[in-house]
Amino acid sequence: MKIAILPGDGIGPEIVSQAVKVLNALGETFEMETAPVGGAGYEAKGHPLPEETLALAKAADAVLFGAVGDWKYDTLERPLRPEQAILGLRKNLGLFGNLRPAILYPELAGASTLKPEVVSGLDILIVRELTGDIYFGQPRGVRECPDGPFKGQREGFDTMRYAEGEIRRIAHVAFQAAQKRGKRLTSVDKANVLETFQFWKDIVTDVHREYPDVALDHMYVDNAAMQLVRAPKKFDVIVTGNMFGDILSDAAAMLTGSIGMLPSASLDANNKGLYEPSHGSAPDIAGKGIANPLATILSAAMMLRYSLNRAEQADRIESAVKKVLAQGLRTPDIYQEGTTKVGTAQMGDAVVAAL
Ligand code: IPM
Ligand code: MG
């Protein structure tokens, strides 16, 4: 089994090395090869997604990814910015199915900004379409405004679009995920305003005919944002487009106390995948040894389950994470009085010990 290790920028290298440590402690041999990506790719090879890095990711059975981005690259032209690395990997590897589970560990109920009774026992899954929508739609750019009261001025524009097959395949991923869980799926759209999402709603409704055992409902994205903070436990699986999924998954992450706890999987049609924490590169705390490595460690567990066919090893890692939380170990993002504050490497070591 070959794993491409792409640590990236900011806290990326610190958290990825903890996940690698955990993988190495499982007692199996994984072939791992590391390559630069994001700002690190730009520094090393002049491009956020160097050819060699993309080739490695394509050749590997799975990709373990840290995070990319740093304010210092914000002035680069868009194709050279670190974010293009993750967008390019998703597009080039065909990783259209993004799974973002939001689970609240009982020990962290007090770490959420929401009342414990609202979030305790939370276990929801966001299925985000990852290679379409306004993120990739063409045309886009800055042009001369062709009409209306601002005609002749410069205008920025993007294109929101979804092809039928694109909606169908993510709907199947979501219905199948729901079948393995609580059998309820909420499709989030903006059908009251957008043609793209009226179409989305119609196609998801059509795919539903193949999954009569799953209860489907539809919700506008603004209402979904409200329900996520009002009564998040009412959701089981949420399926939505790329942009709405980006926004809602950050909101869902915070329900669990810290975005530092949330793993993710991005899968192609054959379950080859890229695994990354749902959070970003957090340049403000990079190099301080205080970042929470658990989202990345849990992403490695998802990798074992979905791409490497090692469900038992995934279970072991997830149990080990629960154990260190039960022991009271906390990185600063989830620290509360009465618990023990630890750094990134100590947290990684504790997971290894718990294994
Ligand atoms: C995410 C991130 C990315 C996205 C950025 C870094 C391009 O926010 O994975 O949610 O918008 O998809
Ligand atoms: Mg995001």
Tab-separated table of C-alpha atoms and ligand atoms in Angstrom:
chain	number	residue	atom	x	y	z
A	1	MET	CA	0.000	0.000	0.000
A	2	LYS	CA	1.497	3.283	-1.096
A	3	ILE	CA	0.519	6.497	0.658
A	4	ALA	CA	1.457	9.924	-0.699
A	5	ILE	CA	2.210	12.249	2.206
A	6	LEU	CA	1.605	15.918	1.363
A	7	PRO	CA	2.135	18.011	4.534
A	8	GLY	CA	1.764	21.477	2.924
A	9	ASP	CA	1.995	24.734	4.857
A	10	GLY	CA	1.457	26.271	8.273
A	11	ILE	CA	0.608	23.630	10.844
A	12	GLY	CA	0.394	21.009	8.047
A	13	PRO	CA	3.834	19.423	8.618
A	14	GLU	CA	3.351	19.262	12.423
A	15	ILE	CA	-0.006	17.540	12.327
A	16	VAL	CA	0.813	15.218	9.426
A	17	SER	CA	3.928	13.941	11.177
A	18	GLN	CA	1.749	12.921	14.144
A	19	ALA	CA	-0.578	10.983	11.836
A	20	VAL	CA	2.435	9.295	10.202
A	21	LYS	CA	3.685	8.334	13.649
A	22	VAL	CA	0.313	6.749	14.412
A	23	LEU	CA	0.249	4.867	11.081
A	24	ASN	CA	3.746	3.537	11.755
A	25	ALA	CA	2.624	2.285	15.154
A	26	LEU	CA	-0.049	-0.006	13.682
A	27	GLY	CA	2.404	-2.808	13.032
A	28	GLU	CA	1.903	-2.846	9.263
A	29	THR	CA	4.225	-1.711	6.525
A	30	PHE	CA	2.980	1.156	4.464
A	31	GLU	CA	5.144	2.642	1.762
A	32	MET	CA	5.080	6.392	2.306
A	33	GLU	CA	6.529	9.082	0.104
A	34	THR	CA	6.463	12.780	0.937
A	35	ALA	CA	6.200	15.670	-1.535
A	36	PRO	CA	5.808	19.444	-1.247
A	37	VAL	CA	2.454	21.075	-1.938
A	38	GLY	CA	0.879	24.526	-1.578
A	39	GLY	CA	3.213	27.300	-0.530
A	40	ALA	CA	5.851	24.652	0.110
A	41	GLY	CA	5.449	23.466	-3.502
A	42	TYR	CA	5.774	27.015	-4.723
A	43	GLU	CA	8.957	27.525	-2.707
A	44	ALA	CA	10.489	24.218	-3.814
A	45	LYS	CA	9.389	24.016	-7.461
A	46	GLY	CA	7.753	27.329	-8.334
A	47	HIS	CA	4.232	25.848	-8.396
A	48	PRO	CA	1.688	25.027	-5.652
A	49	LEU	CA	1.029	21.643	-7.250
A	50	PRO	CA	4.368	20.562	-8.751
A	51	GLU	CA	4.197	17.923	-11.500
A	52	GLU	CA	6.098	15.409	-9.362
A	53	THR	CA	3.668	15.900	-6.493
A	54	LEU	CA	0.644	15.350	-8.736
A	55	ALA	CA	2.293	12.263	-10.272
A	56	LEU	CA	2.966	10.839	-6.807
A	57	ALA	CA	-0.629	11.492	-5.723
A	58	LYS	CA	-1.930	9.785	-8.865
A	59	ALA	CA	0.312	6.737	-8.410
A	60	ALA	CA	-0.472	6.254	-4.711
A	61	ASP	CA	-3.343	4.221	-3.266
A	62	ALA	CA	-4.246	7.126	-1.027
A	63	VAL	CA	-3.121	10.654	-0.209
A	64	LEU	CA	-2.687	12.044	3.292
A	65	PHE	CA	-2.838	15.805	3.066
A	66	GLY	CA	-2.128	18.449	5.730
A	67	ALA	CA	-3.219	21.960	4.843
A	68	VAL	CA	-2.160	24.726	2.486
A	69	GLY	CA	-2.072	28.503	2.564
A	70	ASP	CA	-0.327	31.411	4.162
A	71	TRP	CA	-1.089	35.115	4.048
A	72	LYS	CA	2.300	35.758	2.518
A	73	TYR	CA	1.104	34.169	-0.740
A	74	ASP	CA	-2.070	36.268	-0.983
A	75	THR	CA	-0.429	38.685	-3.411
A	76	LEU	CA	0.575	35.957	-5.907
A	77	GLU	CA	-1.543	35.623	-9.042
A	78	ARG	CA	-4.352	33.137	-8.466
A	79	PRO	CA	-2.864	30.116	-10.341
A	80	LEU	CA	0.203	30.249	-8.076
A	81	ARG	CA	-1.637	30.525	-4.757
A	82	PRO	CA	-1.461	27.574	-2.355
A	83	GLU	CA	-5.243	26.904	-2.488
A	84	GLN	CA	-4.847	25.930	-6.141
A	85	ALA	CA	-2.945	22.844	-4.983
A	86	ILE	CA	-5.889	21.307	-3.161
A	87	LEU	CA	-8.359	22.399	-5.837
A	88	GLY	CA	-6.044	20.945	-8.522
A	89	LEU	CA	-5.651	17.656	-6.653
A	90	ARG	CA	-9.421	17.309	-6.213
A	91	LYS	CA	-10.032	18.032	-9.908
A	92	ASN	CA	-7.138	15.987	-11.332
A	93	LEU	CA	-7.856	12.949	-9.198
A	94	GLY	CA	-11.621	13.184	-9.769
A	95	LEU	CA	-12.333	13.402	-6.026
A	96	PHE	CA	-15.957	14.473	-6.288
A	97	GLY	CA	-17.279	12.932	-3.068
A	98	ASN	CA	-16.293	14.754	0.096
A	99	LEU	CA	-17.308	13.177	3.397
A	100	ARG	CA	-17.135	15.448	6.418
A	101	PRO	CA	-18.392	13.765	9.573
A	102	ALA	CA	-19.127	15.951	12.588
A	103	ILE	CA	-19.110	13.861	15.724
A	104	LEU	CA	-19.153	15.229	19.220
A	105	TYR	CA	-17.130	13.146	21.631
A	106	PRO	CA	-18.967	13.166	24.987
A	107	GLU	CA	-15.829	14.437	26.761
A	108	LEU	CA	-15.879	17.575	24.595
A	109	ALA	CA	-19.533	18.526	25.091
A	110	GLY	CA	-18.412	21.491	27.189
A	111	ALA	CA	-15.915	22.666	24.557
A	112	SER	CA	-18.632	23.554	22.069
A	113	THR	CA	-19.908	27.124	22.047
A	114	LEU	CA	-23.408	25.645	21.966
A	115	LYS	CA	-25.237	24.348	25.039
A	116	PRO	CA	-24.301	20.730	25.845
A	117	GLU	CA	-27.906	19.545	25.492
A	118	VAL	CA	-28.027	20.925	21.951
A	119	VAL	CA	-24.889	19.095	20.815
A	120	SER	CA	-24.305	16.113	23.089
A	121	GLY	CA	-24.444	12.898	21.085
A	122	LEU	CA	-24.156	14.776	17.791
A	123	ASP	CA	-23.240	12.534	14.866
A	124	ILE	CA	-23.905	13.973	11.431
A	125	LEU	CA	-22.280	13.517	8.048
A	126	ILE	CA	-21.962	16.219	5.425
A	127	VAL	CA	-21.533	14.911	1.890
A	128	ARG	CA	-20.174	17.776	-0.153
A	129	GLU	CA	-19.819	17.677	-3.944
A	130	LEU	CA	-16.225	18.660	-4.506
A	131	THR	CA	-15.328	19.096	-8.178
A	132	GLY	CA	-18.151	21.182	-9.610
A	133	ASP	CA	-20.347	24.204	-8.858
A	134	ILE	CA	-19.201	27.808	-8.826
A	135	TYR	CA	-15.753	26.609	-7.658
A	136	PHE	CA	-14.872	25.285	-11.099
A	137	GLY	CA	-17.574	26.671	-13.422
A	138	GLN	CA	-16.401	28.501	-16.515
A	139	PRO	CA	-16.440	31.261	-17.601
A	140	ARG	CA	-15.120	33.305	-14.725
A	141	GLY	CA	-12.932	36.324	-14.325
A	142	VAL	CA	-13.070	40.110	-14.449
A	143	ARG	CA	-14.577	41.752	-17.530
A	144	GLU	CA	-16.383	44.837	-18.718
A	145	CYS	CA	-19.940	44.733	-17.408
A	146	PRO	CA	-22.105	44.118	-20.513
A	147	ASP	CA	-25.470	45.445	-19.253
A	148	GLY	CA	-27.523	47.014	-16.481
A	149	PRO	CA	-26.924	50.200	-14.493
A	150	PHE	CA	-23.205	49.451	-14.149
A	151	LYS	CA	-22.655	48.746	-17.857
A	152	GLY	CA	-19.112	49.534	-18.946
A	153	GLN	CA	-17.603	49.217	-15.459
A	154	ARG	CA	-15.374	46.319	-14.512
A	155	GLU	CA	-17.195	43.363	-12.954
A	156	GLY	CA	-16.071	40.128	-11.334
A	157	PHE	CA	-18.038	37.019	-12.292
A	158	ASP	CA	-18.159	33.267	-11.742
A	159	THR	CA	-20.418	30.565	-13.118
A	160	MET	CA	-22.571	28.244	-11.041
A	161	ARG	CA	-23.407	25.050	-12.938
A	162	TYR	CA	-24.062	21.372	-12.307
A	163	ALA	CA	-24.414	18.647	-14.934
A	164	GLU	CA	-26.988	15.926	-14.374
A	165	GLY	CA	-24.395	13.159	-14.067
A	166	GLU	CA	-22.464	15.213	-11.549
A	167	ILE	CA	-25.523	15.528	-9.330
A	168	ARG	CA	-26.509	11.882	-9.776
A	169	ARG	CA	-23.159	10.468	-8.695
A	170	ILE	CA	-22.915	12.566	-5.513
A	171	ALA	CA	-26.566	11.771	-4.723
A	172	HIS	CA	-25.730	8.049	-4.918
A	173	VAL	CA	-22.782	8.540	-2.543
A	174	ALA	CA	-25.062	10.337	-0.095
A	175	PHE	CA	-27.970	7.881	-0.275
A	176	GLN	CA	-25.579	4.959	0.213
A	177	ALA	CA	-23.949	6.691	3.184
A	178	ALA	CA	-27.410	7.298	4.670
A	179	GLN	CA	-28.313	3.630	4.204
A	180	LYS	CA	-25.358	2.714	6.428
A	181	ARG	CA	-26.387	5.223	9.122
A	182	GLY	CA	-29.738	6.634	10.253
A	183	LYS	CA	-31.384	6.322	6.792
A	184	ARG	CA	-32.241	10.019	6.603
A	185	LEU	CA	-30.888	12.394	3.968
A	186	THR	CA	-31.342	16.161	3.739
A	187	SER	CA	-30.500	17.695	0.381
A	188	VAL	CA	-29.533	21.340	0.801
A	189	ASP	CA	-30.205	23.732	-2.064
A	190	LYS	CA	-31.282	27.238	-2.974
A	191	ALA	CA	-34.016	26.178	-5.357
A	192	ASN	CA	-36.118	29.216	-4.472
A	193	VAL	CA	-33.607	31.459	-6.247
A	194	LEU	CA	-31.106	29.484	-8.335
A	195	GLU	CA	-31.808	27.473	-11.515
A	196	THR	CA	-28.776	25.279	-10.775
A	197	PHE	CA	-30.256	24.217	-7.469
A	198	GLN	CA	-33.826	23.713	-8.692
A	199	PHE	CA	-32.205	21.269	-11.131
A	200	TRP	CA	-30.165	19.764	-8.272
A	201	LYS	CA	-33.342	19.223	-6.256
A	202	ASP	CA	-35.139	17.565	-9.186
A	203	ILE	CA	-32.254	15.169	-9.863
A	204	VAL	CA	-31.778	14.218	-6.193
A	205	THR	CA	-35.535	13.554	-6.001
A	206	ASP	CA	-35.235	11.290	-9.030
A	207	VAL	CA	-32.259	9.341	-7.608
A	208	HIS	CA	-34.271	8.870	-4.406
A	209	ARG	CA	-36.529	6.404	-6.267
A	210	GLU	CA	-33.632	3.908	-6.104
A	211	TYR	CA	-33.389	4.268	-2.306
A	212	PRO	CA	-36.906	3.844	-0.912
A	213	ASP	CA	-35.484	2.880	2.495
A	214	VAL	CA	-33.952	6.350	2.950
A	215	ALA	CA	-36.144	9.295	3.997
A	216	LEU	CA	-35.275	12.348	1.881
A	217	ASP	CA	-36.093	15.937	2.646
A	218	HIS	CA	-35.029	19.191	1.044
A	219	MET	CA	-33.917	22.341	2.808
A	220	TYR	CA	-32.837	25.786	1.608
A	221	VAL	CA	-29.268	26.544	2.541
A	222	ASP	CA	-30.099	29.565	4.699
A	223	ASN	CA	-32.548	27.515	6.726
A	224	ALA	CA	-30.005	24.665	6.913
A	225	ALA	CA	-27.446	27.068	8.405
A	226	MET	CA	-30.028	28.085	11.004
A	227	GLN	CA	-31.081	24.506	11.793
A	228	LEU	CA	-27.440	23.471	12.181
A	229	VAL	CA	-27.052	25.781	15.147
A	230	ARG	CA	-30.643	25.474	16.396
A	231	ALA	CA	-31.155	21.697	16.409
A	232	PRO	CA	-28.173	20.000	14.760
A	233	LYS	CA	-29.062	16.545	16.064
A	234	LYS	CA	-32.116	16.487	13.779
A	235	PHE	CA	-29.780	15.854	10.837
A	236	ASP	CA	-28.355	12.508	9.824
A	237	VAL	CA	-26.721	12.931	6.389
A	238	ILE	CA	-26.652	16.231	4.500
A	239	VAL	CA	-25.820	16.346	0.783
A	240	THR	CA	-25.087	19.611	-0.945
A	241	GLY	CA	-23.041	21.397	-3.592
A	242	ASN	CA	-19.456	22.496	-3.387
A	243	MET	CA	-19.902	26.039	-2.089
A	244	PHE	CA	-22.781	25.422	0.322
A	245	GLY	CA	-20.899	22.384	1.602
A	246	ASP	CA	-17.792	24.459	2.215
A	247	ILE	CA	-19.731	26.905	4.359
A	248	LEU	CA	-22.001	24.464	6.192
A	249	SER	CA	-19.143	22.102	7.042
A	250	ASP	CA	-17.267	24.849	8.879
A	251	ALA	CA	-20.408	25.627	10.866
A	252	ALA	CA	-20.917	21.915	11.616
A	253	ALA	CA	-17.296	21.627	12.689
A	254	MET	CA	-17.737	24.202	15.395
A	255	LEU	CA	-20.658	22.271	16.875
A	256	THR	CA	-18.118	19.683	17.920
A	257	GLY	CA	-16.104	22.123	19.968
A	258	SER	CA	-13.211	22.589	17.632
A	259	ILE	CA	-12.554	22.360	13.936
A	260	GLY	CA	-9.335	20.705	15.087
A	261	MET	CA	-11.273	17.480	15.641
A	262	LEU	CA	-12.776	17.014	12.181
A	263	PRO	CA	-11.388	14.620	9.589
A	264	SER	CA	-12.473	14.370	5.966
A	265	ALA	CA	-12.292	12.025	3.014
A	266	SER	CA	-12.452	13.037	-0.631
A	267	LEU	CA	-13.204	10.044	-2.830
A	268	ASP	CA	-13.284	9.225	-6.512
A	269	ALA	CA	-15.613	6.704	-8.136
A	270	ASN	CA	-13.363	3.806	-7.043
A	271	ASN	CA	-12.815	4.882	-3.433
A	272	LYS	CA	-9.319	6.093	-4.053
A	273	GLY	CA	-9.073	9.096	-1.836
A	274	LEU	CA	-7.404	12.104	-0.389
A	275	TYR	CA	-7.658	12.515	3.374
A	276	GLU	CA	-7.247	15.813	5.132
A	277	PRO	CA	-8.360	17.565	8.291
A	278	SER	CA	-11.332	19.861	7.645
A	279	HIS	CA	-9.406	22.810	9.026
A	280	GLY	CA	-6.847	25.005	7.331
A	281	SER	CA	-3.154	25.766	7.736
A	282	ALA	CA	-3.572	28.130	10.729
A	283	PRO	CA	-0.381	30.105	10.012
A	284	ASP	CA	-0.891	32.085	13.243
A	285	ILE	CA	-0.025	29.045	15.357
A	286	ALA	CA	2.343	27.263	12.943
A	287	GLY	CA	5.602	26.043	14.443
A	288	LYS	CA	4.404	26.538	18.021
A	289	GLY	CA	3.674	22.875	18.622
A	290	ILE	CA	0.170	23.581	19.899
A	291	ALA	CA	-1.995	22.573	16.925
A	292	ASN	CA	-4.485	19.758	17.451
A	293	PRO	CA	-3.338	16.712	15.420
A	294	LEU	CA	-6.511	14.692	16.053
A	295	ALA	CA	-8.351	15.746	12.873
A	296	THR	CA	-5.395	14.511	10.825
A	297	ILE	CA	-5.016	11.335	12.854
A	298	LEU	CA	-8.751	10.672	12.394
A	299	SER	CA	-8.324	11.401	8.661
A	300	ALA	CA	-5.689	8.662	8.561
A	301	ALA	CA	-8.285	6.372	10.148
A	302	MET	CA	-10.762	7.269	7.392
A	303	MET	CA	-8.026	6.490	4.857
A	304	LEU	CA	-7.564	3.028	6.323
A	305	ARG	CA	-11.297	2.424	6.211
A	306	TYR	CA	-12.243	3.785	2.782
A	307	SER	CA	-9.161	3.411	0.577
A	308	LEU	CA	-6.897	0.823	2.206
A	309	ASN	CA	-9.502	-1.707	3.288
A	310	ARG	CA	-8.272	-1.793	6.878
A	311	ALA	CA	-11.453	-1.135	8.854
A	312	GLU	CA	-10.054	-2.813	11.962
A	313	GLN	CA	-7.026	-0.546	12.017
A	314	ALA	CA	-9.332	2.447	11.550
A	315	ASP	CA	-11.374	1.312	14.550
A	316	ARG	CA	-8.192	0.970	16.597
A	317	ILE	CA	-7.150	4.551	15.868
A	318	GLU	CA	-10.618	5.921	16.606
A	319	SER	CA	-10.720	4.039	19.920
A	320	ALA	CA	-7.267	5.340	20.786
A	321	VAL	CA	-8.430	8.919	20.167
A	322	LYS	CA	-11.450	8.382	22.421
A	323	LYS	CA	-9.123	6.986	25.057
A	324	VAL	CA	-6.796	10.006	25.113
A	325	LEU	CA	-9.809	12.305	25.360
A	326	ALA	CA	-11.120	10.217	28.258
A	327	GLN	CA	-7.684	10.536	29.876
A	328	GLY	CA	-8.271	14.291	29.871
A	329	LEU	CA	-5.550	15.248	27.402
A	330	ARG	CA	-6.379	18.427	25.476
A	331	THR	CA	-4.609	20.662	22.991
A	332	PRO	CA	-5.341	24.357	23.663
A	333	ASP	CA	-8.244	24.545	21.167
A	334	ILE	CA	-10.274	22.040	23.241
A	335	TYR	CA	-8.812	22.795	26.658
A	336	GLN	CA	-11.133	23.322	29.609
A	337	GLU	CA	-10.421	23.716	33.289
A	338	GLY	CA	-9.752	20.406	34.982
A	339	THR	CA	-8.156	18.822	31.900
A	340	THR	CA	-4.484	18.460	30.988
A	341	LYS	CA	-3.085	20.778	28.355
A	342	VAL	CA	-0.723	19.086	25.912
A	343	GLY	CA	1.066	20.028	22.713
A	344	THR	CA	0.860	18.549	19.213
A	345	ALA	CA	3.571	15.897	19.625
A	346	GLN	CA	2.433	14.894	23.123
A	347	MET	CA	-1.054	14.332	21.785
A	348	GLY	CA	0.361	12.174	18.972
A	349	ASP	CA	2.457	10.207	21.454
A	350	ALA	CA	-0.597	9.670	23.667
A	351	VAL	CA	-2.562	8.235	20.735
A	352	VAL	CA	0.345	5.891	19.949
A	353	ALA	CA	0.488	4.826	23.605
A	354	ALA	CA	-3.271	4.231	23.626
A	355	LEU	CA	-2.928	2.026	20.534
B	1	IPM	C1	-12.018	23.457	2.417
B	1	IPM	C2	-11.240	24.716	2.174
B	1	IPM	C3	-10.950	24.835	0.686
B	1	IPM	C4	-12.280	24.941	-0.020
B	1	IPM	C5	-10.010	25.989	0.298
B	1	IPM	C6	-8.682	25.912	1.028
B	1	IPM	C7	-9.785	26.048	-1.188
B	1	IPM	O1	-11.933	25.815	2.669
B	1	IPM	O2	-11.497	22.362	2.103
B	1	IPM	O3	-13.140	23.538	2.932
B	1	IPM	O4	-12.849	26.042	-0.145
B	1	IPM	O5	-12.764	23.920	-0.471
B	2	MG	MG	-13.680	25.327	3.771
